[in-house]
Amino acid sequence: MVVSLFGTTSIVTFISLLIFSFIPKLPLANDDIVSSLQSAIGSIGGIKQYLAIEEVMYCEFRFGDAESNLKLAITNYQNGHFKDVINQIDEALKSIKSCQDTSDAQGYIARSVAQDMDNVVLLINKIKKQVLGSALSPQIYH
């Protein structure tokens, strides 16, 4: 049983390392904000699966909160409620940060997963900047 758990953890870690290494390098365009938010949600889901395997329950719940906040941010973005999008993104970032700061979790989270968390935070911050830019730029109507 220990071997299979280790194997599963190794596979999840390897896949997440492969995927999440490229996330911060992705350029964002205004029309890609929704897909970028969906990508962040997918990344958070992958990290959540790892946390469930390692039984880091507090972080698993906090990442669930982050996931919910980003889903709500998509809805708010599609409705043009940029202030609400920023608030939801900030809440998602707080949820992730609270997990990263938890000393109990730090001993259980593999270094590659901690890096994945940092990469997701970078991606979410990129999205936030893009949303702020969209909200502040003048709208041109034809």
Tab-separated table of N, CA and C in Angstrom:
chain	number	residue	atom	x	y	z
A	1	MET	N	0.825	-1.193	0.000
A	1	MET	CA	0.000	0.000	0.000
A	1	MET	C	0.866	1.252	0.000
A	2	VAL	N	1.936	1.253	0.761
A	2	VAL	CA	2.818	2.412	0.810
A	2	VAL	C	3.434	2.661	-0.557
A	3	VAL	N	3.797	1.594	-1.253
A	3	VAL	CA	4.399	1.740	-2.574
A	3	VAL	C	3.405	2.372	-3.543
A	4	SER	N	2.149	1.919	-3.518
A	4	SER	CA	1.165	2.489	-4.439
A	4	SER	C	0.862	3.940	-4.107
A	5	LEU	N	0.810	4.280	-2.826
A	5	LEU	CA	0.585	5.674	-2.445
A	5	LEU	C	1.750	6.529	-2.903
A	6	PHE	N	2.969	6.031	-2.710
A	6	PHE	CA	4.146	6.772	-3.153
A	6	PHE	C	4.130	6.936	-4.667
A	7	GLY	N	3.750	5.870	-5.377
A	7	GLY	CA	3.677	5.935	-6.834
A	7	GLY	C	2.666	6.955	-7.309
A	8	THR	N	1.504	6.966	-6.681
A	8	THR	CA	0.461	7.930	-7.035
A	8	THR	C	0.938	9.350	-6.771
A	9	THR	N	1.562	9.557	-5.617
A	9	THR	CA	2.070	10.883	-5.264
A	9	THR	C	3.131	11.321	-6.260
A	10	SER	N	4.004	10.402	-6.642
A	10	SER	CA	5.058	10.733	-7.603
A	10	SER	C	4.476	11.106	-8.956
A	11	ILE	N	3.469	10.381	-9.396
A	11	ILE	CA	2.838	10.668	-10.688
A	11	ILE	C	2.178	12.038	-10.666
A	12	VAL	N	1.416	12.320	-9.605
A	12	VAL	CA	0.750	13.623	-9.485
A	12	VAL	C	1.785	14.734	-9.450
A	13	THR	N	2.864	14.535	-8.698
A	13	THR	CA	3.913	15.545	-8.595
A	13	THR	C	4.578	15.765	-9.948
A	14	PHE	N	4.881	14.690	-10.660
A	14	PHE	CA	5.526	14.801	-11.965
A	14	PHE	C	4.635	15.533	-12.962
A	15	ILE	N	3.372	15.157	-13.020
A	15	ILE	CA	2.438	15.794	-13.953
A	15	ILE	C	2.266	17.268	-13.615
A	16	SER	N	2.116	17.556	-12.326
A	16	SER	CA	1.926	18.955	-11.942
A	16	SER	C	3.174	19.771	-12.241
A	17	LEU	N	4.342	19.179	-12.047
A	17	LEU	CA	5.580	19.887	-12.359
A	17	LEU	C	5.652	20.195	-13.851
A	18	LEU	N	5.276	19.234	-14.669
A	18	LEU	CA	5.281	19.431	-16.116
A	18	LEU	C	4.322	20.541	-16.534
A	19	ILE	N	3.106	20.483	-16.030
A	19	ILE	CA	2.073	21.442	-16.428
A	19	ILE	C	2.331	22.820	-15.845
A	20	PHE	N	2.582	22.881	-14.543
A	20	PHE	CA	2.625	24.164	-13.858
A	20	PHE	C	3.909	24.938	-14.106
A	21	SER	N	4.923	24.303	-14.641
A	21	SER	CA	6.159	25.015	-14.950
A	21	SER	C	5.946	26.036	-16.055
A	22	PHE	N	4.971	25.793	-16.910
A	22	PHE	CA	4.750	26.664	-18.058
A	22	PHE	C	3.682	27.723	-17.815
A	23	ILE	N	2.898	27.608	-16.764
A	23	ILE	CA	1.783	28.529	-16.530
A	23	ILE	C	2.213	29.989	-16.436
A	24	PRO	N	3.234	30.345	-15.637
A	24	PRO	CA	3.566	31.770	-15.528
A	24	PRO	C	4.057	32.391	-16.831
A	25	LYS	N	4.453	31.586	-17.793
A	25	LYS	CA	4.985	32.096	-19.047
A	25	LYS	C	3.893	32.382	-20.077
A	26	LEU	N	2.658	32.029	-19.771
A	26	LEU	CA	1.570	32.216	-20.724
A	26	LEU	C	1.198	33.690	-20.848
A	27	PRO	N	1.152	34.227	-22.075
A	27	PRO	CA	0.691	35.601	-22.245
A	27	PRO	C	-0.833	35.650	-22.140
A	28	LEU	N	-1.336	36.767	-21.689
A	28	LEU	CA	-2.781	36.916	-21.561
A	28	LEU	C	-3.273	38.033	-22.473
A	29	ALA	N	-4.371	37.811	-23.111
A	29	ALA	CA	-5.053	38.836	-23.896
A	29	ALA	C	-6.424	39.035	-23.268
A	30	ASN	N	-7.046	40.164	-23.539
A	30	ASN	CA	-8.347	40.446	-22.931
A	30	ASN	C	-9.352	39.327	-23.157
A	31	ASP	N	-9.381	38.783	-24.369
A	31	ASP	CA	-10.360	37.739	-24.663
A	31	ASP	C	-9.975	36.398	-24.048
A	32	ASP	N	-8.783	36.321	-23.478
A	32	ASP	CA	-8.334	35.083	-22.854
A	32	ASP	C	-8.505	35.078	-21.335
A	33	ILE	N	-9.097	36.098	-20.772
A	33	ILE	CA	-9.229	36.162	-19.317
A	33	ILE	C	-10.060	34.995	-18.800
A	34	VAL	N	-11.174	34.706	-19.442
A	34	VAL	CA	-12.020	33.596	-18.993
A	34	VAL	C	-11.266	32.279	-19.107
A	35	SER	N	-10.603	32.054	-20.237
A	35	SER	CA	-9.871	30.790	-20.385
A	35	SER	C	-8.689	30.725	-19.426
A	36	SER	N	-8.080	31.858	-19.116
A	36	SER	CA	-6.989	31.877	-18.139
A	36	SER	C	-7.509	31.574	-16.739
A	37	LEU	N	-8.673	32.119	-16.407
A	37	LEU	CA	-9.288	31.789	-15.118
A	37	LEU	C	-9.627	30.302	-15.055
A	38	GLN	N	-10.120	29.759	-16.158
A	38	GLN	CA	-10.427	28.323	-16.195
A	38	GLN	C	-9.158	27.490	-16.055
A	39	SER	N	-8.072	27.956	-16.636
A	39	SER	CA	-6.785	27.271	-16.500
A	39	SER	C	-6.320	27.290	-15.044
A	40	ALA	N	-6.487	28.436	-14.386
A	40	ALA	CA	-6.120	28.535	-12.968
A	40	ALA	C	-6.980	27.590	-12.131
A	41	ILE	N	-8.265	27.506	-12.456
A	41	ILE	CA	-9.167	26.593	-11.740
A	41	ILE	C	-8.704	25.149	-11.936
A	42	GLY	N	-8.325	24.805	-13.159
A	42	GLY	CA	-7.822	23.459	-13.426
A	42	GLY	C	-6.549	23.165	-12.657
A	43	SER	N	-5.665	24.145	-12.587
A	43	SER	CA	-4.421	23.977	-11.835
A	43	SER	C	-4.699	23.791	-10.353
A	44	ILE	N	-5.622	24.576	-9.842
A	44	ILE	CA	-5.998	24.457	-8.434
A	44	ILE	C	-6.591	23.080	-8.171
A	45	GLY	N	-7.393	22.587	-9.114
A	45	GLY	CA	-7.967	21.246	-8.973
A	45	GLY	C	-6.890	20.178	-8.882
A	46	GLY	N	-5.836	20.315	-9.697
A	46	GLY	CA	-4.723	19.369	-9.645
A	46	GLY	C	-4.001	19.408	-8.314
A	47	ILE	N	-3.778	20.605	-7.809
A	47	ILE	CA	-3.119	20.743	-6.510
A	47	ILE	C	-4.012	20.173	-5.415
A	48	LYS	N	-5.315	20.430	-5.522
A	48	LYS	CA	-6.272	19.892	-4.534
A	48	LYS	C	-6.218	18.371	-4.485
A	49	GLN	N	-6.089	17.732	-5.639
A	49	GLN	CA	-5.997	16.267	-5.672
A	49	GLN	C	-4.761	15.791	-4.924
A	50	TYR	N	-3.648	16.475	-5.122
A	50	TYR	CA	-2.428	16.118	-4.406
A	50	TYR	C	-2.628	16.295	-2.902
A	51	LEU	N	-3.236	17.407	-2.523
A	51	LEU	CA	-3.453	17.680	-1.100
A	51	LEU	C	-4.362	16.632	-0.477
A	52	ALA	N	-5.337	16.142	-1.239
A	52	ALA	CA	-6.229	15.093	-0.731
A	52	ALA	C	-5.452	13.801	-0.494
A	53	ILE	N	-4.542	13.465	-1.403
A	53	ILE	CA	-3.729	12.259	-1.249
A	53	ILE	C	-2.856	12.371	-0.004
A	54	GLU	N	-2.293	13.539	0.213
A	54	GLU	CA	-1.399	13.750	1.352
A	54	GLU	C	-2.152	14.085	2.642
A	55	GLU	N	-3.469	14.171	2.554
A	55	GLU	CA	-4.330	14.448	3.702
A	55	GLU	C	-4.009	15.776	4.392
A	56	VAL	N	-3.751	16.787	3.592
A	56	VAL	CA	-3.562	18.138	4.107
A	56	VAL	C	-4.922	18.820	3.982
A	57	MET	N	-5.814	18.493	4.909
A	57	MET	CA	-7.224	18.872	4.797
A	57	MET	C	-7.448	20.385	4.784
A	58	TYR	N	-6.769	21.119	5.653
A	58	TYR	CA	-6.970	22.563	5.711
A	58	TYR	C	-6.701	23.179	4.339
A	59	CYS	N	-5.582	22.798	3.746
A	59	CYS	CA	-5.228	23.352	2.434
A	59	CYS	C	-6.190	22.886	1.354
A	60	GLU	N	-6.623	21.654	1.458
A	60	GLU	CA	-7.580	21.150	0.475
A	60	GLU	C	-8.851	21.999	0.500
A	61	PHE	N	-9.335	22.328	1.692
A	61	PHE	CA	-10.533	23.168	1.805
A	61	PHE	C	-10.262	24.591	1.317
A	62	ARG	N	-9.101	25.136	1.640
A	62	ARG	CA	-8.772	26.499	1.210
A	62	ARG	C	-8.661	26.572	-0.319
A	63	PHE	N	-8.100	25.527	-0.928
A	63	PHE	CA	-8.026	25.510	-2.385
A	63	PHE	C	-9.412	25.331	-2.992
A	64	GLY	N	-10.294	24.640	-2.301
A	64	GLY	CA	-11.691	24.557	-2.739
A	64	GLY	C	-12.339	25.930	-2.724
A	65	ASP	N	-12.035	26.712	-1.677
A	65	ASP	CA	-12.536	28.089	-1.610
A	65	ASP	C	-12.000	28.924	-2.774
A	66	ALA	N	-10.707	28.773	-3.056
A	66	ALA	CA	-10.096	29.526	-4.156
A	66	ALA	C	-10.755	29.160	-5.483
A	67	GLU	N	-10.991	27.877	-5.664
A	67	GLU	CA	-11.640	27.391	-6.883
A	67	GLU	C	-13.036	28.014	-7.033
A	68	SER	N	-13.805	28.027	-5.960
A	68	SER	CA	-15.155	28.615	-5.985
A	68	SER	C	-15.107	30.104	-6.296
A	69	ASN	N	-14.149	30.797	-5.689
A	69	ASN	CA	-14.018	32.232	-5.939
A	69	ASN	C	-13.680	32.522	-7.394
A	70	LEU	N	-12.820	31.714	-7.989
A	70	LEU	CA	-12.462	31.949	-9.389
A	70	LEU	C	-13.616	31.619	-10.327
A	71	LYS	N	-14.416	30.625	-9.986
A	71	LYS	CA	-15.604	30.321	-10.795
A	71	LYS	C	-16.581	31.495	-10.751
A	72	LEU	N	-16.749	32.067	-9.576
A	72	LEU	CA	-17.610	33.237	-9.441
A	72	LEU	C	-17.017	34.432	-10.194
A	73	ALA	N	-15.692	34.539	-10.207
A	73	ALA	CA	-15.031	35.622	-10.943
A	73	ALA	C	-15.331	35.526	-12.439
A	74	ILE	N	-15.394	34.308	-12.960
A	74	ILE	CA	-15.730	34.131	-14.382
A	74	ILE	C	-17.126	34.676	-14.659
A	75	THR	N	-18.074	34.316	-13.817
A	75	THR	CA	-19.450	34.797	-13.984
A	75	THR	C	-19.495	36.320	-13.908
A	76	ASN	N	-18.819	36.882	-12.919
A	76	ASN	CA	-18.799	38.339	-12.773
A	76	ASN	C	-18.125	39.009	-13.968
A	77	TYR	N	-17.060	38.412	-14.478
A	77	TYR	CA	-16.370	38.978	-15.641
A	77	TYR	C	-17.287	38.979	-16.862
A	78	GLN	N	-17.976	37.877	-17.066
A	78	GLN	CA	-18.881	37.781	-18.214
A	78	GLN	C	-20.037	38.769	-18.110
A	79	ASN	N	-20.379	39.165	-16.890
A	79	ASN	CA	-21.437	40.154	-16.681
A	79	ASN	C	-20.899	41.580	-16.609
A	80	GLY	N	-19.585	41.750	-16.777
A	80	GLY	CA	-18.980	43.075	-16.768
A	80	GLY	C	-18.808	43.686	-15.392
A	81	HIS	N	-18.853	42.892	-14.357
A	81	HIS	CA	-18.701	43.384	-12.979
A	81	HIS	C	-17.241	43.259	-12.556
A	82	PHE	N	-16.402	44.157	-13.075
A	82	PHE	CA	-14.965	44.052	-12.872
A	82	PHE	C	-14.552	44.197	-11.412
A	83	LYS	N	-15.230	45.054	-10.677
A	83	LYS	CA	-14.895	45.227	-9.261
A	83	LYS	C	-15.113	43.910	-8.510
A	84	ASP	N	-16.209	43.222	-8.815
A	84	ASP	CA	-16.480	41.937	-8.174
A	84	ASP	C	-15.452	40.883	-8.584
A	85	VAL	N	-15.006	40.949	-9.843
A	85	VAL	CA	-13.973	40.015	-10.311
A	85	VAL	C	-12.707	40.197	-9.480
A	86	ILE	N	-12.306	41.446	-9.299
A	86	ILE	CA	-11.100	41.734	-8.505
A	86	ILE	C	-11.278	41.234	-7.079
A	87	ASN	N	-12.458	41.470	-6.495
A	87	ASN	CA	-12.712	40.990	-5.130
A	87	ASN	C	-12.619	39.471	-5.047
A	88	GLN	N	-13.189	38.767	-6.031
A	88	GLN	CA	-13.145	37.298	-6.028
A	88	GLN	C	-11.713	36.798	-6.206
A	89	ILE	N	-10.961	37.458	-7.074
A	89	ILE	CA	-9.558	37.077	-7.271
A	89	ILE	C	-8.776	37.290	-5.984
A	90	ASP	N	-9.013	38.423	-5.315
A	90	ASP	CA	-8.328	38.680	-4.040
A	90	ASP	C	-8.667	37.616	-3.001
A	91	GLU	N	-9.922	37.206	-2.957
A	91	GLU	CA	-10.327	36.152	-2.011
A	91	GLU	C	-9.639	34.827	-2.343
A	92	ALA	N	-9.540	34.515	-3.629
A	92	ALA	CA	-8.851	33.283	-4.047
A	92	ALA	C	-7.382	33.332	-3.635
A	93	LEU	N	-6.752	34.479	-3.847
A	93	LEU	CA	-5.345	34.626	-3.463
A	93	LEU	C	-5.161	34.495	-1.954
A	94	LYS	N	-6.090	35.059	-1.179
A	94	LYS	CA	-6.019	34.928	0.287
A	94	LYS	C	-6.128	33.468	0.709
A	95	SER	N	-7.005	32.726	0.057
A	95	SER	CA	-7.176	31.307	0.391
A	95	SER	C	-5.895	30.525	0.132
A	96	ILE	N	-5.279	30.775	-1.009
A	96	ILE	CA	-4.035	30.079	-1.341
A	96	ILE	C	-2.933	30.492	-0.381
A	97	LYS	N	-2.840	31.784	-0.109
A	97	LYS	CA	-1.802	32.304	0.796
A	97	LYS	C	-1.949	31.712	2.190
A	98	SER	N	-3.180	31.566	2.664
A	98	SER	CA	-3.375	31.014	4.010
A	98	SER	C	-2.873	29.578	4.079
A	99	CYS	N	-3.018	28.846	2.990
A	99	CYS	CA	-2.481	27.481	2.944
A	99	CYS	C	-0.959	27.520	2.926
A	100	GLN	N	-0.394	28.390	2.111
A	100	GLN	CA	1.061	28.477	2.016
A	100	GLN	C	1.690	28.885	3.344
A	101	ASP	N	0.981	29.686	4.122
A	101	ASP	CA	1.518	30.176	5.391
A	101	ASP	C	1.315	29.222	6.559
A	102	THR	N	0.514	28.188	6.374
A	102	THR	CA	0.220	27.260	7.459
A	102	THR	C	1.427	26.376	7.716
A	103	SER	N	1.989	26.489	8.896
A	103	SER	CA	3.194	25.720	9.214
A	103	SER	C	2.927	24.223	9.218
A	104	ASP	N	1.715	23.806	9.602
A	104	ASP	CA	1.388	22.379	9.598
A	104	ASP	C	1.475	21.808	8.188
A	105	ALA	N	1.047	22.581	7.215
A	105	ALA	CA	1.025	22.096	5.835
A	105	ALA	C	2.415	22.089	5.212
A	106	GLN	N	3.273	23.011	5.623
A	106	GLN	CA	4.579	23.141	4.990
A	106	GLN	C	5.401	21.861	5.074
A	107	GLY	N	5.261	21.114	6.153
A	107	GLY	CA	6.015	19.881	6.298
A	107	GLY	C	5.520	18.760	5.411
A	108	TYR	N	4.282	18.845	4.948
A	108	TYR	CA	3.681	17.767	4.165
A	108	TYR	C	3.668	18.028	2.662
A	109	ILE	N	3.844	19.259	2.282
A	109	ILE	CA	3.725	19.611	0.870
A	109	ILE	C	5.093	19.493	0.200
A	110	ALA	N	5.144	18.707	-0.856
A	110	ALA	CA	6.387	18.524	-1.602
A	110	ALA	C	6.833	19.850	-2.207
A	111	ARG	N	8.124	19.985	-2.363
A	111	ARG	CA	8.682	21.229	-2.903
A	111	ARG	C	8.091	21.560	-4.276
A	112	SER	N	7.905	20.551	-5.118
A	112	SER	CA	7.359	20.814	-6.457
A	112	SER	C	5.921	21.323	-6.380
A	113	VAL	N	5.154	20.822	-5.414
A	113	VAL	CA	3.775	21.288	-5.258
A	113	VAL	C	3.765	22.710	-4.702
A	114	ALA	N	4.690	23.007	-3.801
A	114	ALA	CA	4.808	24.379	-3.299
A	114	ALA	C	5.131	25.326	-4.459
A	115	GLN	N	5.983	24.876	-5.374
A	115	GLN	CA	6.299	25.675	-6.565
A	115	GLN	C	5.064	25.825	-7.450
A	116	ASP	N	4.281	24.759	-7.555
A	116	ASP	CA	3.035	24.825	-8.324
A	116	ASP	C	2.100	25.871	-7.736
A	117	MET	N	2.031	25.920	-6.411
A	117	MET	CA	1.188	26.921	-5.748
A	117	MET	C	1.677	28.323	-6.091
A	118	ASP	N	2.999	28.522	-6.042
A	118	ASP	CA	3.562	29.826	-6.392
A	118	ASP	C	3.227	30.194	-7.838
A	119	ASN	N	3.299	29.209	-8.736
A	119	ASN	CA	2.993	29.466	-10.146
A	119	ASN	C	1.528	29.825	-10.355
A	120	VAL	N	0.642	29.175	-9.618
A	120	VAL	CA	-0.785	29.508	-9.716
A	120	VAL	C	-1.016	30.933	-9.221
A	121	VAL	N	-0.343	31.311	-8.141
A	121	VAL	CA	-0.462	32.677	-7.626
A	121	VAL	C	0.026	33.671	-8.683
A	122	LEU	N	1.139	33.359	-9.347
A	122	LEU	CA	1.635	34.240	-10.412
A	122	LEU	C	0.616	34.380	-11.538
A	123	LEU	N	0.030	33.263	-11.941
A	123	LEU	CA	-0.982	33.300	-13.002
A	123	LEU	C	-2.187	34.132	-12.575
A	124	ILE	N	-2.662	33.915	-11.365
A	124	ILE	CA	-3.835	34.660	-10.884
A	124	ILE	C	-3.518	36.149	-10.797
A	125	ASN	N	-2.310	36.492	-10.369
A	125	ASN	CA	-1.927	37.905	-10.330
A	125	ASN	C	-1.861	38.508	-11.732
A	126	LYS	N	-1.401	37.727	-12.716
A	126	LYS	CA	-1.405	38.199	-14.111
A	126	LYS	C	-2.830	38.472	-14.577
A	127	ILE	N	-3.717	37.559	-14.244
A	127	ILE	CA	-5.123	37.721	-14.627
A	127	ILE	C	-5.688	38.977	-13.973
A	128	LYS	N	-5.375	39.167	-12.711
A	128	LYS	CA	-5.874	40.335	-11.975
A	128	LYS	C	-5.408	41.629	-12.649
A	129	LYS	N	-4.133	41.684	-13.038
A	129	LYS	CA	-3.621	42.871	-13.732
A	129	LYS	C	-4.373	43.109	-15.033
A	130	GLN	N	-4.628	42.031	-15.742
A	130	GLN	CA	-5.331	42.142	-17.020
A	130	GLN	C	-6.765	42.637	-16.812
A	131	VAL	N	-7.419	42.130	-15.786
A	131	VAL	CA	-8.789	42.570	-15.486
A	131	VAL	C	-8.780	44.039	-15.091
A	132	LEU	N	-7.801	44.430	-14.272
A	132	LEU	CA	-7.694	45.844	-13.891
A	132	LEU	C	-7.495	46.717	-15.124
A	133	GLY	N	-6.652	46.268	-16.041
A	133	GLY	CA	-6.433	47.010	-17.282
A	133	GLY	C	-7.706	47.130	-18.098
A	134	SER	N	-8.457	46.043	-18.164
A	134	SER	CA	-9.729	46.055	-18.901
A	134	SER	C	-10.722	47.010	-18.260
A	135	ALA	N	-10.743	47.017	-16.944
A	135	ALA	CA	-11.696	47.865	-16.225
A	135	ALA	C	-11.343	49.340	-16.365
A	136	LEU	N	-10.053	49.638	-16.464
A	136	LEU	CA	-9.622	51.033	-16.514
A	136	LEU	C	-9.536	51.591	-17.929
A	137	SER	N	-9.462	50.715	-18.929
A	137	SER	CA	-9.337	51.200	-20.304
A	137	SER	C	-10.689	51.711	-20.798
A	138	PRO	N	-10.657	52.767	-21.598
A	138	PRO	CA	-11.928	53.296	-22.123
A	138	PRO	C	-12.552	52.303	-23.093
A	139	GLN	N	-13.843	52.176	-23.008
A	139	GLN	CA	-14.575	51.285	-23.906
A	139	GLN	C	-14.904	52.051	-25.180
A	140	ILE	N	-14.607	51.451	-26.319
A	140	ILE	CA	-14.885	52.080	-27.612
A	140	ILE	C	-16.129	51.427	-28.197
A	141	TYR	N	-17.118	52.242	-28.475
A	141	TYR	CA	-18.366	51.744	-29.042
A	141	TYR	C	-18.472	52.201	-30.485
A	142	HIS	N	-18.884	51.318	-31.337
A	142	HIS	CA	-19.039	51.653	-32.761
A	142	HIS	C	-20.479	51.849	-33.083
